[in-house]
Amino acid sequence: DLKPDALLVIGDRGEVFAACIAAHNMRIAIAHVQGGDLSGSLDEPVRHAITKLSHIHFPSTEQSAERIHRMGEEPWRIHVAGDTHIDQILLGTATAEDELRQRYELPPDEPFVLLLQHSDSTVPQASRAQIDATLAGVAKAGLRTMLVYPCSDQGYEGIIDGLEAARGGPGISVHQNIPAPDFIGLQKIAACLVGNSSAGVIEAPYLALGAVNVGDRQIGRERAANVIDVPYDGNAVAVAIQKALYDDGFAAAMARTPPPFGDGTAYRHITDTLAGLEVDERLLNKRMSY
């Protein structure tokens, strides 16, 4: 019996695309958050397909907005909002440091690495070799390391096998799930984030955290100066960790370069726009802009 005025969706997942197909056929307006982004994953074409089904767009950056426009979307439909992940950071949702150190048994005088690596969905059969290379680099760095389970993208089993094989090693802890407030808080106190999570590109620069981005999963994303890109090579990962921790030039560049993902008020841009949205024929009947 629900009769929504609009469907608000985010990102690039297949289940979101399915919801958009249903809304499209029911003549329900679709508002899409984080359209126009590039990435190196299998989901990128899904993101762009969602964009073409959507009636209102809330991209995170000006570059993403320009891509949406170049896909033929009319400019009045596009509203740059910033990234909603930044809202969570700047609204102070992170778990307190003392609580985190007690919960995860993190000594206050010992730096630690946070590792989150997903499978590269374009080559899922390589996921075990890829995580083994990253783990070899972390081992060379010789720091306490928190290993976090990946998402369920194709090839995730290889990542999990690698993490479990590392369990019990010196300074290694393995975590199947970390709640979002804890993960933000851990980024605030970690020495470095390693892997290929978008958190290293989007969230970490707002937390003054260096990120060693391994492989191609985030290859197309805009970057701040906190990201060090490396291949799946243990030596390269180890060198990059040392740079993130101890290179004064890297720290200075990170401090002076503003991240491109907004000011933490995406929710306000989105809700204000939706509150004034008139769902009419002009909105629902899309036309190419060229």
PDB file of C-alpha atoms in Angstrom:
ATOM      1  CA  ASP A   1       0.000   0.000   0.000  1.00  0.00           C
ATOM      2  CA  LEU A   2       3.022   2.289   0.063  1.00  0.00           C
ATOM      3  CA  LYS A   3       2.869   5.148  -2.410  1.00  0.00           C
ATOM      4  CA  PRO A   4       6.237   6.891  -2.144  1.00  0.00           C
ATOM      5  CA  ASP A   5       6.889  10.220  -3.810  1.00  0.00           C
ATOM      6  CA  ALA A   6      10.481   9.223  -4.501  1.00  0.00           C
ATOM      7  CA  LEU A   7      13.042   6.468  -4.033  1.00  0.00           C
ATOM      8  CA  LEU A   8      16.384   7.560  -2.551  1.00  0.00           C
ATOM      9  CA  VAL A   9      19.278   5.243  -3.433  1.00  0.00           C
ATOM     10  CA  ILE A  10      23.034   5.301  -3.023  1.00  0.00           C
ATOM     11  CA  GLY A  11      26.024   3.897  -4.832  1.00  0.00           C
ATOM     12  CA  ASP A  12      26.503   1.114  -7.330  1.00  0.00           C
ATOM     13  CA  ARG A  13      25.208  -2.189  -6.021  1.00  0.00           C
ATOM     14  CA  GLY A  14      23.128  -4.635  -8.024  1.00  0.00           C
ATOM     15  CA  GLU A  15      20.316  -4.691  -5.477  1.00  0.00           C
ATOM     16  CA  VAL A  16      20.030  -0.903  -5.796  1.00  0.00           C
ATOM     17  CA  PHE A  17      19.814  -1.259  -9.568  1.00  0.00           C
ATOM     18  CA  ALA A  18      16.992  -3.797  -9.150  1.00  0.00           C
ATOM     19  CA  ALA A  19      15.059  -1.367  -6.947  1.00  0.00           C
ATOM     20  CA  CYS A  20      15.529   1.357  -9.554  1.00  0.00           C
ATOM     21  CA  ILE A  21      14.172  -0.871 -12.322  1.00  0.00           C
ATOM     22  CA  ALA A  22      11.043  -1.462 -10.224  1.00  0.00           C
ATOM     23  CA  ALA A  23      10.645   2.245  -9.418  1.00  0.00           C
ATOM     24  CA  HIS A  24      11.163   3.180 -13.067  1.00  0.00           C
ATOM     25  CA  ASN A  25       8.372   0.867 -14.167  1.00  0.00           C
ATOM     26  CA  MET A  26       6.090   2.234 -11.427  1.00  0.00           C
ATOM     27  CA  ARG A  27       6.770   5.872 -12.396  1.00  0.00           C
ATOM     28  CA  ILE A  28       8.350   6.662  -9.031  1.00  0.00           C
ATOM     29  CA  ALA A  29      10.968   9.424  -9.013  1.00  0.00           C
ATOM     30  CA  ILE A  30      14.483   8.190  -8.234  1.00  0.00           C
ATOM     31  CA  ALA A  31      17.115  10.264  -6.422  1.00  0.00           C
ATOM     32  CA  HIS A  32      20.656   8.881  -6.660  1.00  0.00           C
ATOM     33  CA  VAL A  33      23.498   9.632  -4.233  1.00  0.00           C
ATOM     34  CA  GLN A  34      27.145   9.152  -5.338  1.00  0.00           C
ATOM     35  CA  GLY A  35      26.483   8.982  -9.054  1.00  0.00           C
ATOM     36  CA  GLY A  36      29.235   9.862 -11.510  1.00  0.00           C
ATOM     37  CA  ASP A  37      32.068   8.325  -9.481  1.00  0.00           C
ATOM     38  CA  LEU A  38      34.719   6.219 -11.177  1.00  0.00           C
ATOM     39  CA  SER A  39      36.241   3.092  -9.668  1.00  0.00           C
ATOM     40  CA  GLY A  40      38.116   0.061 -10.835  1.00  0.00           C
ATOM     41  CA  SER A  41      35.451  -2.422  -9.803  1.00  0.00           C
ATOM     42  CA  LEU A  42      32.858  -4.494 -11.620  1.00  0.00           C
ATOM     43  CA  ASP A  43      30.142  -2.298 -10.078  1.00  0.00           C
ATOM     44  CA  GLU A  44      31.080   0.872 -11.968  1.00  0.00           C
ATOM     45  CA  PRO A  45      28.799   0.235 -14.991  1.00  0.00           C
ATOM     46  CA  VAL A  46      25.966  -0.500 -12.536  1.00  0.00           C
ATOM     47  CA  ARG A  47      26.505   2.933 -10.973  1.00  0.00           C
ATOM     48  CA  HIS A  48      26.203   4.606 -14.372  1.00  0.00           C
ATOM     49  CA  ALA A  49      23.105   2.550 -15.238  1.00  0.00           C
ATOM     50  CA  ILE A  50      21.486   3.749 -12.000  1.00  0.00           C
ATOM     51  CA  THR A  51      22.341   7.309 -13.008  1.00  0.00           C
ATOM     52  CA  LYS A  52      20.471   6.944 -16.289  1.00  0.00           C
ATOM     53  CA  LEU A  53      17.397   5.631 -14.462  1.00  0.00           C
ATOM     54  CA  SER A  54      17.466   8.436 -11.887  1.00  0.00           C
ATOM     55  CA  HIS A  55      15.651  11.771 -12.004  1.00  0.00           C
ATOM     56  CA  ILE A  56      17.662  13.732  -9.422  1.00  0.00           C
ATOM     57  CA  HIS A  57      21.380  13.341  -8.808  1.00  0.00           C
ATOM     58  CA  PHE A  58      23.434  14.061  -5.682  1.00  0.00           C
ATOM     59  CA  PRO A  59      27.063  13.525  -6.757  1.00  0.00           C
ATOM     60  CA  SER A  60      29.858  13.845  -4.225  1.00  0.00           C
ATOM     61  CA  THR A  61      32.170  16.096  -6.249  1.00  0.00           C
ATOM     62  CA  GLU A  62      32.224  18.558  -9.114  1.00  0.00           C
ATOM     63  CA  GLN A  63      34.056  16.047 -11.308  1.00  0.00           C
ATOM     64  CA  SER A  64      31.332  13.466 -10.733  1.00  0.00           C
ATOM     65  CA  ALA A  65      28.683  16.075 -11.517  1.00  0.00           C
ATOM     66  CA  GLU A  66      30.406  16.831 -14.811  1.00  0.00           C
ATOM     67  CA  ARG A  67      30.424  13.137 -15.737  1.00  0.00           C
ATOM     68  CA  ILE A  68      26.693  12.924 -15.047  1.00  0.00           C
ATOM     69  CA  HIS A  69      26.094  15.939 -17.281  1.00  0.00           C
ATOM     70  CA  ARG A  70      28.215  14.362 -20.030  1.00  0.00           C
ATOM     71  CA  MET A  71      25.990  11.269 -19.812  1.00  0.00           C
ATOM     72  CA  GLY A  72      23.183  13.469 -21.090  1.00  0.00           C
ATOM     73  CA  GLU A  73      21.564  14.426 -17.789  1.00  0.00           C
ATOM     74  CA  GLU A  74      20.050  17.906 -17.678  1.00  0.00           C
ATOM     75  CA  PRO A  75      21.966  20.336 -15.428  1.00  0.00           C
ATOM     76  CA  TRP A  76      18.926  21.254 -13.290  1.00  0.00           C
ATOM     77  CA  ARG A  77      18.733  17.640 -12.132  1.00  0.00           C
ATOM     78  CA  ILE A  78      22.297  17.642 -10.734  1.00  0.00           C
ATOM     79  CA  HIS A  79      23.005  18.882  -7.184  1.00  0.00           C
ATOM     80  CA  VAL A  80      26.546  18.485  -5.816  1.00  0.00           C
ATOM     81  CA  ALA A  81      26.081  17.392  -2.203  1.00  0.00           C
ATOM     82  CA  GLY A  82      29.407  16.001  -1.011  1.00  0.00           C
ATOM     83  CA  ASP A  83      29.889  12.472   0.258  1.00  0.00           C
ATOM     84  CA  THR A  84      27.550  11.250   2.987  1.00  0.00           C
ATOM     85  CA  HIS A  85      30.388   9.359   4.711  1.00  0.00           C
ATOM     86  CA  ILE A  86      31.916  12.714   5.620  1.00  0.00           C
ATOM     87  CA  ASP A  87      28.717  13.703   7.431  1.00  0.00           C
ATOM     88  CA  GLN A  88      29.212  10.764   9.802  1.00  0.00           C
ATOM     89  CA  ILE A  89      32.770  11.859  10.541  1.00  0.00           C
ATOM     90  CA  LEU A  90      32.093  15.549  11.113  1.00  0.00           C
ATOM     91  CA  LEU A  91      28.909  14.916  13.114  1.00  0.00           C
ATOM     92  CA  GLY A  92      31.048  13.162  15.722  1.00  0.00           C
ATOM     93  CA  THR A  93      29.670   9.623  15.436  1.00  0.00           C
ATOM     94  CA  ALA A  94      33.041   7.931  16.092  1.00  0.00           C
ATOM     95  CA  THR A  95      33.467   5.706  19.133  1.00  0.00           C
ATOM     96  CA  ALA A  96      35.745   7.241  21.786  1.00  0.00           C
ATOM     97  CA  GLU A  97      39.422   6.275  21.764  1.00  0.00           C
ATOM     98  CA  ASP A  98      39.484   4.861  25.311  1.00  0.00           C
ATOM     99  CA  GLU A  99      36.544   2.592  24.527  1.00  0.00           C
ATOM    100  CA  LEU A 100      38.167   1.396  21.305  1.00  0.00           C
ATOM    101  CA  ARG A 101      41.496   0.623  22.923  1.00  0.00           C
ATOM    102  CA  GLN A 102      39.792  -1.417  25.606  1.00  0.00           C
ATOM    103  CA  ARG A 103      37.467  -3.255  23.213  1.00  0.00           C
ATOM    104  CA  TYR A 104      40.163  -4.149  20.677  1.00  0.00           C
ATOM    105  CA  GLU A 105      43.060  -4.479  23.147  1.00  0.00           C
ATOM    106  CA  LEU A 106      45.141  -1.705  21.586  1.00  0.00           C
ATOM    107  CA  PRO A 107      47.983  -0.400  23.791  1.00  0.00           C
ATOM    108  CA  PRO A 108      48.085   3.429  23.775  1.00  0.00           C
ATOM    109  CA  ASP A 109      51.835   3.554  23.159  1.00  0.00           C
ATOM    110  CA  GLU A 110      51.908   1.135  20.212  1.00  0.00           C
ATOM    111  CA  PRO A 111      51.001   2.213  16.647  1.00  0.00           C
ATOM    112  CA  PHE A 112      48.806  -0.119  14.640  1.00  0.00           C
ATOM    113  CA  VAL A 113      47.818  -0.683  11.013  1.00  0.00           C
ATOM    114  CA  LEU A 114      44.194  -1.116   9.959  1.00  0.00           C
ATOM    115  CA  LEU A 115      43.872  -3.478   6.979  1.00  0.00           C
ATOM    116  CA  LEU A 116      40.712  -3.786   4.892  1.00  0.00           C
ATOM    117  CA  GLN A 117      41.036  -5.373   1.469  1.00  0.00           C
ATOM    118  CA  HIS A 118      38.201  -6.546  -0.768  1.00  0.00           C
ATOM    119  CA  SER A 119      38.470  -8.829  -3.768  1.00  0.00           C
ATOM    120  CA  ASP A 120      39.130  -7.223  -7.127  1.00  0.00           C
ATOM    121  CA  SER A 121      35.890  -8.232  -8.819  1.00  0.00           C
ATOM    122  CA  THR A 122      37.480  -8.002 -12.274  1.00  0.00           C
ATOM    123  CA  VAL A 123      39.922 -10.829 -11.362  1.00  0.00           C
ATOM    124  CA  PRO A 124      38.269 -12.670  -8.441  1.00  0.00           C
ATOM    125  CA  GLN A 125      40.409 -15.757  -8.954  1.00  0.00           C
ATOM    126  CA  ALA A 126      43.465 -13.738  -7.880  1.00  0.00           C
ATOM    127  CA  SER A 127      42.095 -12.638  -4.515  1.00  0.00           C
ATOM    128  CA  ARG A 128      44.144 -15.049  -2.386  1.00  0.00           C
ATOM    129  CA  ALA A 129      47.427 -14.138  -4.063  1.00  0.00           C
ATOM    130  CA  GLN A 130      46.560 -10.451  -3.739  1.00  0.00           C
ATOM    131  CA  ILE A 131      45.822 -10.542  -0.017  1.00  0.00           C
ATOM    132  CA  ASP A 132      48.930 -12.660   0.583  1.00  0.00           C
ATOM    133  CA  ALA A 133      51.045  -9.963  -1.083  1.00  0.00           C
ATOM    134  CA  THR A 134      49.477  -7.257   1.073  1.00  0.00           C
ATOM    135  CA  LEU A 135      49.928  -9.309   4.241  1.00  0.00           C
ATOM    136  CA  ALA A 136      53.576  -9.891   3.346  1.00  0.00           C
ATOM    137  CA  GLY A 137      54.078  -6.139   3.141  1.00  0.00           C
ATOM    138  CA  VAL A 138      52.382  -5.547   6.474  1.00  0.00           C
ATOM    139  CA  ALA A 139      54.542  -8.246   8.055  1.00  0.00           C
ATOM    140  CA  LYS A 140      57.664  -6.501   6.752  1.00  0.00           C
ATOM    141  CA  ALA A 141      56.486  -3.261   8.379  1.00  0.00           C
ATOM    142  CA  GLY A 142      56.440  -5.074  11.720  1.00  0.00           C
ATOM    143  CA  LEU A 143      53.482  -3.246  13.286  1.00  0.00           C
ATOM    144  CA  ARG A 144      50.462  -4.475  15.206  1.00  0.00           C
ATOM    145  CA  THR A 145      47.736  -5.011  12.596  1.00  0.00           C
ATOM    146  CA  MET A 146      43.958  -5.307  12.692  1.00  0.00           C
ATOM    147  CA  LEU A 147      42.666  -7.420   9.791  1.00  0.00           C
ATOM    148  CA  VAL A 148      39.033  -6.823   8.809  1.00  0.00           C
ATOM    149  CA  TYR A 149      36.882  -9.208   6.772  1.00  0.00           C
ATOM    150  CA  PRO A 150      35.966  -8.037   3.241  1.00  0.00           C
ATOM    151  CA  CYS A 151      32.563  -7.460   1.690  1.00  0.00           C
ATOM    152  CA  SER A 152      30.896 -10.334  -0.158  1.00  0.00           C
ATOM    153  CA  ASP A 153      32.024  -9.423  -3.684  1.00  0.00           C
ATOM    154  CA  GLN A 154      32.973 -12.317  -5.941  1.00  0.00           C
ATOM    155  CA  GLY A 155      36.318 -13.707  -4.790  1.00  0.00           C
ATOM    156  CA  TYR A 156      35.860 -12.784  -1.126  1.00  0.00           C
ATOM    157  CA  GLU A 157      36.569 -16.371  -0.027  1.00  0.00           C
ATOM    158  CA  GLY A 158      40.197 -16.030  -1.065  1.00  0.00           C
ATOM    159  CA  ILE A 159      40.579 -12.877   1.013  1.00  0.00           C
ATOM    160  CA  ILE A 160      39.082 -14.565   4.069  1.00  0.00           C
ATOM    161  CA  ASP A 161      41.319 -17.616   3.623  1.00  0.00           C
ATOM    162  CA  GLY A 162      44.353 -15.338   3.615  1.00  0.00           C
ATOM    163  CA  LEU A 163      43.235 -13.437   6.710  1.00  0.00           C
ATOM    164  CA  GLU A 164      42.528 -16.634   8.619  1.00  0.00           C
ATOM    165  CA  ALA A 165      45.917 -18.038   7.643  1.00  0.00           C
ATOM    166  CA  ALA A 166      47.478 -14.937   9.199  1.00  0.00           C
ATOM    167  CA  ARG A 167      45.459 -15.232  12.420  1.00  0.00           C
ATOM    168  CA  GLY A 168      47.642 -15.855  15.438  1.00  0.00           C
ATOM    169  CA  GLY A 169      50.705 -14.201  13.938  1.00  0.00           C
ATOM    170  CA  PRO A 170      52.668 -11.655  15.997  1.00  0.00           C
ATOM    171  CA  GLY A 171      50.503  -8.601  16.666  1.00  0.00           C
ATOM    172  CA  ILE A 172      47.716  -9.835  14.361  1.00  0.00           C
ATOM    173  CA  SER A 173      44.012  -9.714  15.197  1.00  0.00           C
ATOM    174  CA  VAL A 174      41.191 -10.702  12.830  1.00  0.00           C
ATOM    175  CA  HIS A 175      37.722  -9.123  12.934  1.00  0.00           C
ATOM    176  CA  GLN A 176      34.697 -10.375  11.013  1.00  0.00           C
ATOM    177  CA  ASN A 177      32.789  -7.131  11.463  1.00  0.00           C
ATOM    178  CA  ILE A 178      33.511  -3.698  12.912  1.00  0.00           C
ATOM    179  CA  PRO A 179      30.549  -1.337  13.468  1.00  0.00           C
ATOM    180  CA  ALA A 180      30.717   1.925  11.525  1.00  0.00           C
ATOM    181  CA  PRO A 181      31.260   4.188  14.596  1.00  0.00           C
ATOM    182  CA  ASP A 182      34.126   1.936  15.694  1.00  0.00           C
ATOM    183  CA  PHE A 183      35.660   1.893  12.213  1.00  0.00           C
ATOM    184  CA  ILE A 184      35.630   5.686  12.018  1.00  0.00           C
ATOM    185  CA  GLY A 185      37.166   5.885  15.487  1.00  0.00           C
ATOM    186  CA  LEU A 186      39.848   3.354  14.586  1.00  0.00           C
ATOM    187  CA  GLN A 187      40.780   5.402  11.530  1.00  0.00           C
ATOM    188  CA  LYS A 188      41.260   8.405  13.827  1.00  0.00           C
ATOM    189  CA  ILE A 189      43.862   6.603  15.933  1.00  0.00           C
ATOM    190  CA  ALA A 190      45.454   4.190  13.426  1.00  0.00           C
ATOM    191  CA  ALA A 191      48.948   4.780  12.097  1.00  0.00           C
ATOM    192  CA  CYS A 192      47.927   3.800   8.577  1.00  0.00           C
ATOM    193  CA  LEU A 193      45.091   2.229   6.567  1.00  0.00           C
ATOM    194  CA  VAL A 194      46.137  -0.498   4.126  1.00  0.00           C
ATOM    195  CA  GLY A 195      44.120  -2.333   1.458  1.00  0.00           C
ATOM    196  CA  ASN A 196      41.702  -1.233  -1.230  1.00  0.00           C
ATOM    197  CA  SER A 197      38.654   0.044   0.634  1.00  0.00           C
ATOM    198  CA  SER A 198      37.100   3.299  -0.560  1.00  0.00           C
ATOM    199  CA  ALA A 199      37.443   4.421   3.070  1.00  0.00           C
ATOM    200  CA  GLY A 200      41.120   5.067   2.389  1.00  0.00           C
ATOM    201  CA  VAL A 201      40.244   7.430  -0.443  1.00  0.00           C
ATOM    202  CA  ILE A 202      37.074   9.079   0.870  1.00  0.00           C
ATOM    203  CA  GLU A 203      37.087   8.987   4.680  1.00  0.00           C
ATOM    204  CA  ALA A 204      40.761   8.779   5.634  1.00  0.00           C
ATOM    205  CA  PRO A 205      41.827  12.243   4.368  1.00  0.00           C
ATOM    206  CA  TYR A 206      39.289  13.869   6.705  1.00  0.00           C
ATOM    207  CA  LEU A 207      40.895  11.984   9.593  1.00  0.00           C
ATOM    208  CA  ALA A 208      44.492  12.908   8.655  1.00  0.00           C
ATOM    209  CA  LEU A 209      45.183   9.232   7.983  1.00  0.00           C
ATOM    210  CA  GLY A 210      47.598   7.998   5.361  1.00  0.00           C
ATOM    211  CA  ALA A 211      46.223   5.226   3.147  1.00  0.00           C
ATOM    212  CA  VAL A 212      48.209   2.629   1.228  1.00  0.00           C
ATOM    213  CA  ASN A 213      45.881   1.767  -1.656  1.00  0.00           C
ATOM    214  CA  VAL A 214      46.776  -1.641  -3.069  1.00  0.00           C
ATOM    215  CA  GLY A 215      45.813  -2.668  -6.596  1.00  0.00           C
ATOM    216  CA  ASP A 216      43.181  -1.343  -8.984  1.00  0.00           C
ATOM    217  CA  ARG A 217      39.855  -1.535  -7.123  1.00  0.00           C
ATOM    218  CA  GLN A 218      39.855   2.251  -6.547  1.00  0.00           C
ATOM    219  CA  ILE A 219      41.804   3.139  -9.680  1.00  0.00           C
ATOM    220  CA  GLY A 220      39.390   5.758 -11.023  1.00  0.00           C
ATOM    221  CA  ARG A 221      38.462   7.597  -7.837  1.00  0.00           C
ATOM    222  CA  GLU A 222      39.436  11.159  -7.099  1.00  0.00           C
ATOM    223  CA  ARG A 223      42.159  11.333  -4.484  1.00  0.00           C
ATOM    224  CA  ALA A 224      43.466  13.626  -1.808  1.00  0.00           C
ATOM    225  CA  ALA A 225      47.159  13.678  -0.930  1.00  0.00           C
ATOM    226  CA  ASN A 226      46.785  10.992   1.753  1.00  0.00           C
ATOM    227  CA  VAL A 227      46.710   8.098  -0.750  1.00  0.00           C
ATOM    228  CA  ILE A 228      49.784   6.109  -1.771  1.00  0.00           C
ATOM    229  CA  ASP A 229      49.021   3.780  -4.691  1.00  0.00           C
ATOM    230  CA  VAL A 230      50.982   0.530  -4.925  1.00  0.00           C
ATOM    231  CA  PRO A 231      50.688  -2.780  -6.823  1.00  0.00           C
ATOM    232  CA  TYR A 232      50.130  -6.152  -5.192  1.00  0.00           C
ATOM    233  CA  ASP A 233      53.733  -6.466  -4.091  1.00  0.00           C
ATOM    234  CA  GLY A 234      54.881  -7.015  -0.518  1.00  0.00           C
ATOM    235  CA  ASN A 235      57.981  -4.841  -0.809  1.00  0.00           C
ATOM    236  CA  ALA A 236      56.004  -1.960  -2.326  1.00  0.00           C
ATOM    237  CA  VAL A 237      53.395  -2.197   0.432  1.00  0.00           C
ATOM    238  CA  ALA A 238      56.069  -2.165   3.146  1.00  0.00           C
ATOM    239  CA  VAL A 239      57.814   0.875   1.644  1.00  0.00           C
ATOM    240  CA  ALA A 240      54.503   2.717   1.344  1.00  0.00           C
ATOM    241  CA  ILE A 241      53.649   2.027   4.993  1.00  0.00           C
ATOM    242  CA  GLN A 242      56.976   3.510   6.035  1.00  0.00           C
ATOM    243  CA  LYS A 243      56.265   6.569   3.899  1.00  0.00           C
ATOM    244  CA  ALA A 244      52.811   7.022   5.394  1.00  0.00           C
ATOM    245  CA  LEU A 245      54.210   6.857   8.916  1.00  0.00           C
ATOM    246  CA  TYR A 246      57.516   8.669   8.728  1.00  0.00           C
ATOM    247  CA  ASP A 247      57.815  10.850   5.590  1.00  0.00           C
ATOM    248  CA  ASP A 248      57.553  14.518   6.607  1.00  0.00           C
ATOM    249  CA  GLY A 249      56.964  15.633   3.021  1.00  0.00           C
ATOM    250  CA  PHE A 250      54.037  13.248   2.695  1.00  0.00           C
ATOM    251  CA  ALA A 251      52.550  14.502   5.970  1.00  0.00           C
ATOM    252  CA  ALA A 252      52.939  18.127   4.862  1.00  0.00           C
ATOM    253  CA  ALA A 253      51.262  17.480   1.502  1.00  0.00           C
ATOM    254  CA  MET A 254      48.409  15.689   3.236  1.00  0.00           C
ATOM    255  CA  ALA A 255      47.918  18.601   5.639  1.00  0.00           C
ATOM    256  CA  ARG A 256      47.794  21.299   2.959  1.00  0.00           C
ATOM    257  CA  THR A 257      45.614  19.503   0.389  1.00  0.00           C
ATOM    258  CA  PRO A 258      41.857  19.739   1.020  1.00  0.00           C
ATOM    259  CA  PRO A 259      39.899  16.542   0.276  1.00  0.00           C
ATOM    260  CA  PRO A 260      37.398  16.831  -2.593  1.00  0.00           C
ATOM    261  CA  PHE A 261      34.390  15.129  -0.999  1.00  0.00           C
ATOM    262  CA  GLY A 262      32.575  18.029   0.632  1.00  0.00           C
ATOM    263  CA  ASP A 263      32.218  19.635   4.037  1.00  0.00           C
ATOM    264  CA  GLY A 264      30.045  17.148   5.897  1.00  0.00           C
ATOM    265  CA  THR A 265      26.688  18.711   5.029  1.00  0.00           C
ATOM    266  CA  ALA A 266      25.560  16.302   2.312  1.00  0.00           C
ATOM    267  CA  TYR A 267      22.489  15.378   4.353  1.00  0.00           C
ATOM    268  CA  ARG A 268      21.383  19.013   4.364  1.00  0.00           C
ATOM    269  CA  HIS A 269      21.794  19.424   0.601  1.00  0.00           C
ATOM    270  CA  ILE A 270      19.891  16.204  -0.032  1.00  0.00           C
ATOM    271  CA  THR A 271      17.008  16.774   2.384  1.00  0.00           C
ATOM    272  CA  ASP A 272      16.534  20.418   1.386  1.00  0.00           C
ATOM    273  CA  THR A 273      16.407  19.488  -2.300  1.00  0.00           C
ATOM    274  CA  LEU A 274      14.009  16.601  -1.757  1.00  0.00           C
ATOM    275  CA  ALA A 275      11.760  18.707   0.482  1.00  0.00           C
ATOM    276  CA  GLY A 276      11.266  21.171  -2.371  1.00  0.00           C
ATOM    277  CA  LEU A 277      11.000  18.545  -5.091  1.00  0.00           C
ATOM    278  CA  GLU A 278       7.959  18.761  -7.328  1.00  0.00           C
ATOM    279  CA  VAL A 279       7.183  15.344  -8.765  1.00  0.00           C
ATOM    280  CA  ASP A 280       5.631  16.271 -12.085  1.00  0.00           C
ATOM    281  CA  GLU A 281       5.851  15.360 -15.751  1.00  0.00           C
ATOM    282  CA  ARG A 282       8.937  17.520 -16.236  1.00  0.00           C
ATOM    283  CA  LEU A 283      10.756  15.532 -13.564  1.00  0.00           C
ATOM    284  CA  LEU A 284       9.574  12.089 -14.615  1.00  0.00           C
ATOM    285  CA  ASN A 285       9.885  12.466 -18.387  1.00  0.00           C
ATOM    286  CA  LYS A 286      13.625  12.605 -18.878  1.00  0.00           C
ATOM    287  CA  ARG A 287      15.274  14.041 -21.975  1.00  0.00           C
ATOM    288  CA  MET A 288      18.844  13.914 -23.167  1.00  0.00           C
ATOM    289  CA  SER A 289      20.599  17.235 -22.669  1.00  0.00           C
ATOM    290  CA  TYR A 290      22.120  17.196 -26.182  1.00  0.00           C
TER     291      TYR A 290
END
